[in-house]
Amino acid sequence: MKTKKFTLYTLVLVILFLCIPNSVFAATPPELSAEAYILIDMESGQVLAEKNANEERSPASTTKIMTALVALENASLDDEMTASEKAINSVPYDYVKAGIKIGETMKFENLLDLMLITSANEASNVIAENVSPDGTMQGFAILMNQYATDLGLEKTNFSNSSGLEEETHYTTARDLAIISRAAMQNDIFREVVKRT
């Protein structure tokens, strides 16, 4: 059972170290409290340090990085997206929400901000349903897994667009670093996360 998850702290470490040149690091890996991590050079992809980097864990909200990548390849920022009842009501009450109403229509650009800056789970669902070829969140997960295969990820499987805990929803620090590196090469993604 994959109950361990990547914390926001781990995600920040991954993204921060993606942007730091490898000349900054000494030969000895840093002392970190994270149970699993990988530090890579953003330009070359060279691994600088790692610990349990191939251990499968729940990606939690780092899932939204892949959601953004897939959506950015399949939608325009000006696309209007409508929130379905399922997209809104499938988010548990204690998860982060932006207060999007059933039937509300928003531009993809605004939903992307809500998803990546505030981590709004229903924004992820609305994007998924509106981008998916069959209009379902499950259909969007298929797109996510196709993208993961294209990136060469070997220990990643997505079941949803927001990071809700599911047995079949997992990744590794190594695969997450590859996803994050691909995301940081996307101009729109970079612009959005710069505002966080």
PDB file of C-alpha atoms in Angstrom:
ATOM      1  CA  MET A   1       0.000   0.000   0.000  1.00  0.00           C
ATOM      2  CA  LYS A   2       1.431   3.364  -1.053  1.00  0.00           C
ATOM      3  CA  THR A   3       0.535   5.627   1.862  1.00  0.00           C
ATOM      4  CA  LYS A   4       3.737   7.672   1.993  1.00  0.00           C
ATOM      5  CA  LYS A   5       3.473  10.950   0.156  1.00  0.00           C
ATOM      6  CA  PHE A   6       5.628  13.740  -1.105  1.00  0.00           C
ATOM      7  CA  THR A   7       5.270  16.786   1.073  1.00  0.00           C
ATOM      8  CA  LEU A   8       5.307  20.382  -0.107  1.00  0.00           C
ATOM      9  CA  TYR A   9       8.751  20.583   1.525  1.00  0.00           C
ATOM     10  CA  THR A  10      10.027  17.779  -0.686  1.00  0.00           C
ATOM     11  CA  LEU A  11       8.549  19.427  -3.805  1.00  0.00           C
ATOM     12  CA  VAL A  12      10.182  22.737  -2.943  1.00  0.00           C
ATOM     13  CA  LEU A  13      13.524  20.966  -2.508  1.00  0.00           C
ATOM     14  CA  VAL A  14      13.165  19.257  -5.872  1.00  0.00           C
ATOM     15  CA  ILE A  15      12.289  22.461  -7.729  1.00  0.00           C
ATOM     16  CA  LEU A  16      14.858  24.609  -5.896  1.00  0.00           C
ATOM     17  CA  PHE A  17      17.659  22.204  -6.624  1.00  0.00           C
ATOM     18  CA  LEU A  18      16.575  21.930 -10.242  1.00  0.00           C
ATOM     19  CA  CYS A  19      17.526  25.587 -10.593  1.00  0.00           C
ATOM     20  CA  ILE A  20      20.884  25.578  -8.779  1.00  0.00           C
ATOM     21  CA  PRO A  21      24.051  24.950 -10.775  1.00  0.00           C
ATOM     22  CA  ASN A  22      25.896  21.804  -9.742  1.00  0.00           C
ATOM     23  CA  SER A  23      29.032  23.743  -8.864  1.00  0.00           C
ATOM     24  CA  VAL A  24      27.261  24.780  -5.651  1.00  0.00           C
ATOM     25  CA  PHE A  25      27.286  21.260  -4.213  1.00  0.00           C
ATOM     26  CA  ALA A  26      30.156  19.605  -2.422  1.00  0.00           C
ATOM     27  CA  ALA A  27      31.095  15.969  -2.983  1.00  0.00           C
ATOM     28  CA  THR A  28      29.169  14.879   0.142  1.00  0.00           C
ATOM     29  CA  PRO A  29      25.351  14.787  -0.160  1.00  0.00           C
ATOM     30  CA  PRO A  30      23.530  17.288   2.079  1.00  0.00           C
ATOM     31  CA  GLU A  31      21.908  16.228   5.354  1.00  0.00           C
ATOM     32  CA  LEU A  32      18.146  16.380   4.745  1.00  0.00           C
ATOM     33  CA  SER A  33      15.259  15.095   6.841  1.00  0.00           C
ATOM     34  CA  ALA A  34      13.202  14.034   3.798  1.00  0.00           C
ATOM     35  CA  GLU A  35      12.697  10.266   3.591  1.00  0.00           C
ATOM     36  CA  ALA A  36      13.113  10.329  -0.186  1.00  0.00           C
ATOM     37  CA  TYR A  37      14.652  12.938  -2.445  1.00  0.00           C
ATOM     38  CA  ILE A  38      16.743  13.518  -5.525  1.00  0.00           C
ATOM     39  CA  LEU A  39      18.715  16.602  -6.466  1.00  0.00           C
ATOM     40  CA  ILE A  40      19.462  17.093 -10.134  1.00  0.00           C
ATOM     41  CA  ASP A  41      21.046  19.721 -12.324  1.00  0.00           C
ATOM     42  CA  MET A  42      18.264  21.337 -14.324  1.00  0.00           C
ATOM     43  CA  GLU A  43      20.218  21.747 -17.530  1.00  0.00           C
ATOM     44  CA  SER A  44      22.015  18.424 -17.758  1.00  0.00           C
ATOM     45  CA  GLY A  45      19.738  16.214 -15.652  1.00  0.00           C
ATOM     46  CA  GLN A  46      22.816  14.985 -13.775  1.00  0.00           C
ATOM     47  CA  VAL A  47      22.002  13.510 -10.368  1.00  0.00           C
ATOM     48  CA  LEU A  48      23.777  15.440  -7.616  1.00  0.00           C
ATOM     49  CA  ALA A  49      22.443  13.567  -4.593  1.00  0.00           C
ATOM     50  CA  GLU A  50      19.645  11.135  -3.842  1.00  0.00           C
ATOM     51  CA  LYS A  51      18.038   9.047  -1.140  1.00  0.00           C
ATOM     52  CA  ASN A  52      15.375   6.393  -1.779  1.00  0.00           C
ATOM     53  CA  ALA A  53      14.818   8.043  -5.157  1.00  0.00           C
ATOM     54  CA  ASN A  54      13.127   4.970  -6.660  1.00  0.00           C
ATOM     55  CA  GLU A  55      10.746   4.343  -3.757  1.00  0.00           C
ATOM     56  CA  GLU A  56       7.085   4.563  -4.821  1.00  0.00           C
ATOM     57  CA  ARG A  57       5.090   7.176  -2.941  1.00  0.00           C
ATOM     58  CA  SER A  58       1.888   9.121  -3.314  1.00  0.00           C
ATOM     59  CA  PRO A  59       2.622  12.302  -5.272  1.00  0.00           C
ATOM     60  CA  ALA A  60      -0.111  14.217  -3.398  1.00  0.00           C
ATOM     61  CA  SER A  61      -0.398  17.762  -4.787  1.00  0.00           C
ATOM     62  CA  THR A  62       2.761  17.427  -6.873  1.00  0.00           C
ATOM     63  CA  THR A  63       0.368  15.590  -9.216  1.00  0.00           C
ATOM     64  CA  LYS A  64      -0.731  19.034 -10.353  1.00  0.00           C
ATOM     65  CA  ILE A  65       2.613  19.520 -12.103  1.00  0.00           C
ATOM     66  CA  MET A  66       1.728  16.705 -14.524  1.00  0.00           C
ATOM     67  CA  THR A  67      -1.853  17.961 -14.790  1.00  0.00           C
ATOM     68  CA  ALA A  68      -0.497  21.333 -15.891  1.00  0.00           C
ATOM     69  CA  LEU A  69       1.900  19.787 -18.420  1.00  0.00           C
ATOM     70  CA  VAL A  70      -0.805  17.689 -20.063  1.00  0.00           C
ATOM     71  CA  ALA A  71      -3.341  20.521 -20.068  1.00  0.00           C
ATOM     72  CA  LEU A  72      -0.872  23.029 -21.498  1.00  0.00           C
ATOM     73  CA  GLU A  73      -0.294  20.685 -24.440  1.00  0.00           C
ATOM     74  CA  ASN A  74      -4.015  20.222 -25.075  1.00  0.00           C
ATOM     75  CA  ALA A  75      -5.676  23.556 -24.304  1.00  0.00           C
ATOM     76  CA  SER A  76      -5.304  27.266 -24.964  1.00  0.00           C
ATOM     77  CA  LEU A  77      -5.092  29.739 -22.070  1.00  0.00           C
ATOM     78  CA  ASP A  78      -8.241  31.455 -23.387  1.00  0.00           C
ATOM     79  CA  ASP A  79     -10.319  28.264 -23.465  1.00  0.00           C
ATOM     80  CA  GLU A  80     -13.490  28.528 -21.387  1.00  0.00           C
ATOM     81  CA  MET A  81     -13.960  25.615 -19.001  1.00  0.00           C
ATOM     82  CA  THR A  82     -17.146  24.797 -17.096  1.00  0.00           C
ATOM     83  CA  ALA A  83     -17.227  23.176 -13.662  1.00  0.00           C
ATOM     84  CA  SER A  84     -19.357  20.051 -13.446  1.00  0.00           C
ATOM     85  CA  GLU A  85     -21.021  18.765 -10.291  1.00  0.00           C
ATOM     86  CA  LYS A  86     -18.616  15.811 -10.241  1.00  0.00           C
ATOM     87  CA  ALA A  87     -15.538  18.039 -10.582  1.00  0.00           C
ATOM     88  CA  ILE A  88     -16.628  20.081  -7.566  1.00  0.00           C
ATOM     89  CA  ASN A  89     -18.154  17.413  -5.334  1.00  0.00           C
ATOM     90  CA  SER A  90     -15.448  14.771  -5.728  1.00  0.00           C
ATOM     91  CA  VAL A  91     -13.032  16.860  -3.634  1.00  0.00           C
ATOM     92  CA  PRO A  92     -13.159  15.829   0.047  1.00  0.00           C
ATOM     93  CA  TYR A  93     -14.275  18.580   2.420  1.00  0.00           C
ATOM     94  CA  ASP A  94     -10.877  18.877   4.147  1.00  0.00           C
ATOM     95  CA  TYR A  95      -8.865  19.359   0.927  1.00  0.00           C
ATOM     96  CA  VAL A  96      -7.856  22.742  -0.516  1.00  0.00           C
ATOM     97  CA  LYS A  97     -10.571  24.352  -2.636  1.00  0.00           C
ATOM     98  CA  ALA A  98     -10.956  27.708  -4.369  1.00  0.00           C
ATOM     99  CA  GLY A  99     -14.742  27.938  -4.028  1.00  0.00           C
ATOM    100  CA  ILE A 100     -15.555  27.318  -7.686  1.00  0.00           C
ATOM    101  CA  LYS A 101     -19.313  26.799  -8.102  1.00  0.00           C
ATOM    102  CA  ILE A 102     -21.061  24.073 -10.085  1.00  0.00           C
ATOM    103  CA  GLY A 103     -21.795  25.422 -13.561  1.00  0.00           C
ATOM    104  CA  GLU A 104     -19.269  28.262 -13.237  1.00  0.00           C
ATOM    105  CA  THR A 105     -17.220  28.939 -16.373  1.00  0.00           C
ATOM    106  CA  MET A 106     -13.645  30.189 -16.160  1.00  0.00           C
ATOM    107  CA  LYS A 107     -10.722  30.591 -18.518  1.00  0.00           C
ATOM    108  CA  PHE A 108      -8.107  27.849 -18.435  1.00  0.00           C
ATOM    109  CA  GLU A 109      -5.517  30.504 -17.550  1.00  0.00           C
ATOM    110  CA  ASN A 110      -7.377  31.350 -14.314  1.00  0.00           C
ATOM    111  CA  LEU A 111      -7.915  27.703 -13.426  1.00  0.00           C
ATOM    112  CA  LEU A 112      -4.205  27.051 -13.986  1.00  0.00           C
ATOM    113  CA  ASP A 113      -3.365  29.818 -11.499  1.00  0.00           C
ATOM    114  CA  LEU A 114      -5.792  28.407  -8.935  1.00  0.00           C
ATOM    115  CA  MET A 115      -4.381  24.917  -9.379  1.00  0.00           C
ATOM    116  CA  LEU A 116      -0.672  25.774  -9.281  1.00  0.00           C
ATOM    117  CA  ILE A 117      -0.608  28.763  -6.929  1.00  0.00           C
ATOM    118  CA  THR A 118      -3.301  27.897  -4.376  1.00  0.00           C
ATOM    119  CA  SER A 119      -3.341  24.114  -5.028  1.00  0.00           C
ATOM    120  CA  ALA A 120      -7.114  24.170  -5.568  1.00  0.00           C
ATOM    121  CA  ASN A 121      -8.209  20.588  -6.102  1.00  0.00           C
ATOM    122  CA  GLU A 122     -11.476  21.333  -7.858  1.00  0.00           C
ATOM    123  CA  ALA A 123      -9.571  23.491 -10.367  1.00  0.00           C
ATOM    124  CA  SER A 124      -7.553  20.375 -11.268  1.00  0.00           C
ATOM    125  CA  ASN A 125     -10.770  18.415 -11.774  1.00  0.00           C
ATOM    126  CA  VAL A 126     -12.373  21.113 -13.933  1.00  0.00           C
ATOM    127  CA  ILE A 127      -9.264  21.264 -16.115  1.00  0.00           C
ATOM    128  CA  ALA A 128      -9.146  17.467 -16.378  1.00  0.00           C
ATOM    129  CA  GLU A 129     -12.772  17.109 -17.482  1.00  0.00           C
ATOM    130  CA  ASN A 130     -12.546  19.933 -20.005  1.00  0.00           C
ATOM    131  CA  VAL A 131      -9.263  18.755 -21.552  1.00  0.00           C
ATOM    132  CA  SER A 132     -10.015  15.019 -21.577  1.00  0.00           C
ATOM    133  CA  PRO A 133     -11.147  13.715 -24.976  1.00  0.00           C
ATOM    134  CA  ASP A 134     -14.106  11.948 -23.349  1.00  0.00           C
ATOM    135  CA  GLY A 135     -14.890  14.707 -20.833  1.00  0.00           C
ATOM    136  CA  THR A 136     -14.018  12.594 -17.792  1.00  0.00           C
ATOM    137  CA  MET A 137     -11.353  12.757 -15.123  1.00  0.00           C
ATOM    138  CA  GLN A 138     -10.532   9.106 -15.864  1.00  0.00           C
ATOM    139  CA  GLY A 139      -9.917   9.982 -19.499  1.00  0.00           C
ATOM    140  CA  PHE A 140      -7.538  12.723 -18.411  1.00  0.00           C
ATOM    141  CA  ALA A 141      -5.625  10.252 -16.225  1.00  0.00           C
ATOM    142  CA  ILE A 142      -5.046   8.180 -19.371  1.00  0.00           C
ATOM    143  CA  LEU A 143      -3.487  11.267 -20.998  1.00  0.00           C
ATOM    144  CA  MET A 144      -1.318  11.775 -17.899  1.00  0.00           C
ATOM    145  CA  ASN A 145      -0.048   8.201 -18.072  1.00  0.00           C
ATOM    146  CA  GLN A 146       0.653   8.507 -21.800  1.00  0.00           C
ATOM    147  CA  TYR A 147       2.708  11.631 -21.067  1.00  0.00           C
ATOM    148  CA  ALA A 148       4.528   9.777 -18.258  1.00  0.00           C
ATOM    149  CA  THR A 149       5.415   7.016 -20.733  1.00  0.00           C
ATOM    150  CA  ASP A 150       6.643   9.619 -23.240  1.00  0.00           C
ATOM    151  CA  LEU A 151       8.931  11.026 -20.534  1.00  0.00           C
ATOM    152  CA  GLY A 152      10.320   7.534 -19.907  1.00  0.00           C
ATOM    153  CA  LEU A 153       8.936   7.251 -16.382  1.00  0.00           C
ATOM    154  CA  GLU A 154       9.032   3.681 -15.126  1.00  0.00           C
ATOM    155  CA  LYS A 155       7.531   3.840 -11.636  1.00  0.00           C
ATOM    156  CA  THR A 156       4.702   6.330 -12.027  1.00  0.00           C
ATOM    157  CA  ASN A 157       0.968   5.866 -12.469  1.00  0.00           C
ATOM    158  CA  PHE A 158      -1.731   8.520 -12.232  1.00  0.00           C
ATOM    159  CA  SER A 159      -5.359   7.856 -11.286  1.00  0.00           C
ATOM    160  CA  ASN A 160      -6.497  11.460 -10.847  1.00  0.00           C
ATOM    161  CA  SER A 161      -5.521  15.037 -11.673  1.00  0.00           C
ATOM    162  CA  SER A 162      -5.322  16.519  -8.178  1.00  0.00           C
ATOM    163  CA  GLY A 163      -3.364  14.060  -6.044  1.00  0.00           C
ATOM    164  CA  LEU A 164      -6.121  12.417  -4.031  1.00  0.00           C
ATOM    165  CA  GLU A 165      -4.870   9.279  -2.280  1.00  0.00           C
ATOM    166  CA  GLU A 166      -5.462   6.143  -4.344  1.00  0.00           C
ATOM    167  CA  GLU A 167      -3.658   2.804  -4.392  1.00  0.00           C
ATOM    168  CA  THR A 168      -2.941   3.163  -8.114  1.00  0.00           C
ATOM    169  CA  HIS A 169      -1.684   6.762  -7.863  1.00  0.00           C
ATOM    170  CA  TYR A 170       2.071   6.881  -7.235  1.00  0.00           C
ATOM    171  CA  THR A 171       5.464   8.124  -8.384  1.00  0.00           C
ATOM    172  CA  THR A 172       9.063   8.302  -7.186  1.00  0.00           C
ATOM    173  CA  ALA A 173      11.409  11.167  -6.385  1.00  0.00           C
ATOM    174  CA  ARG A 174      13.362  10.333  -9.557  1.00  0.00           C
ATOM    175  CA  ASP A 175      10.267  10.384 -11.774  1.00  0.00           C
ATOM    176  CA  LEU A 176       8.991  13.530 -10.054  1.00  0.00           C
ATOM    177  CA  ALA A 177      12.293  15.252 -10.809  1.00  0.00           C
ATOM    178  CA  ILE A 178      11.904  14.325 -14.492  1.00  0.00           C
ATOM    179  CA  ILE A 179       8.338  15.684 -14.498  1.00  0.00           C
ATOM    180  CA  SER A 180       9.449  18.881 -12.745  1.00  0.00           C
ATOM    181  CA  ARG A 181      12.354  19.372 -15.129  1.00  0.00           C
ATOM    182  CA  ALA A 182       9.997  19.037 -18.116  1.00  0.00           C
ATOM    183  CA  ALA A 183       7.577  21.488 -16.494  1.00  0.00           C
ATOM    184  CA  MET A 184      10.277  24.081 -15.886  1.00  0.00           C
ATOM    185  CA  GLN A 185      11.091  23.984 -19.605  1.00  0.00           C
ATOM    186  CA  ASN A 186       7.545  25.156 -20.364  1.00  0.00           C
ATOM    187  CA  ASP A 187       7.407  28.975 -20.519  1.00  0.00           C
ATOM    188  CA  ILE A 188       3.806  29.245 -19.305  1.00  0.00           C
ATOM    189  CA  PHE A 189       4.356  26.867 -16.384  1.00  0.00           C
ATOM    190  CA  ARG A 190       7.453  28.838 -15.347  1.00  0.00           C
ATOM    191  CA  GLU A 191       5.548  32.122 -15.489  1.00  0.00           C
ATOM    192  CA  VAL A 192       2.753  30.792 -13.281  1.00  0.00           C
ATOM    193  CA  VAL A 193       4.960  29.239 -10.589  1.00  0.00           C
ATOM    194  CA  LYS A 194       7.112  32.384 -10.446  1.00  0.00           C
ATOM    195  CA  ARG A 195       4.074  34.113  -8.954  1.00  0.00           C
ATOM    196  CA  THR A 196       3.772  31.729  -5.993  1.00  0.00           C
TER     197      THR A 196
END
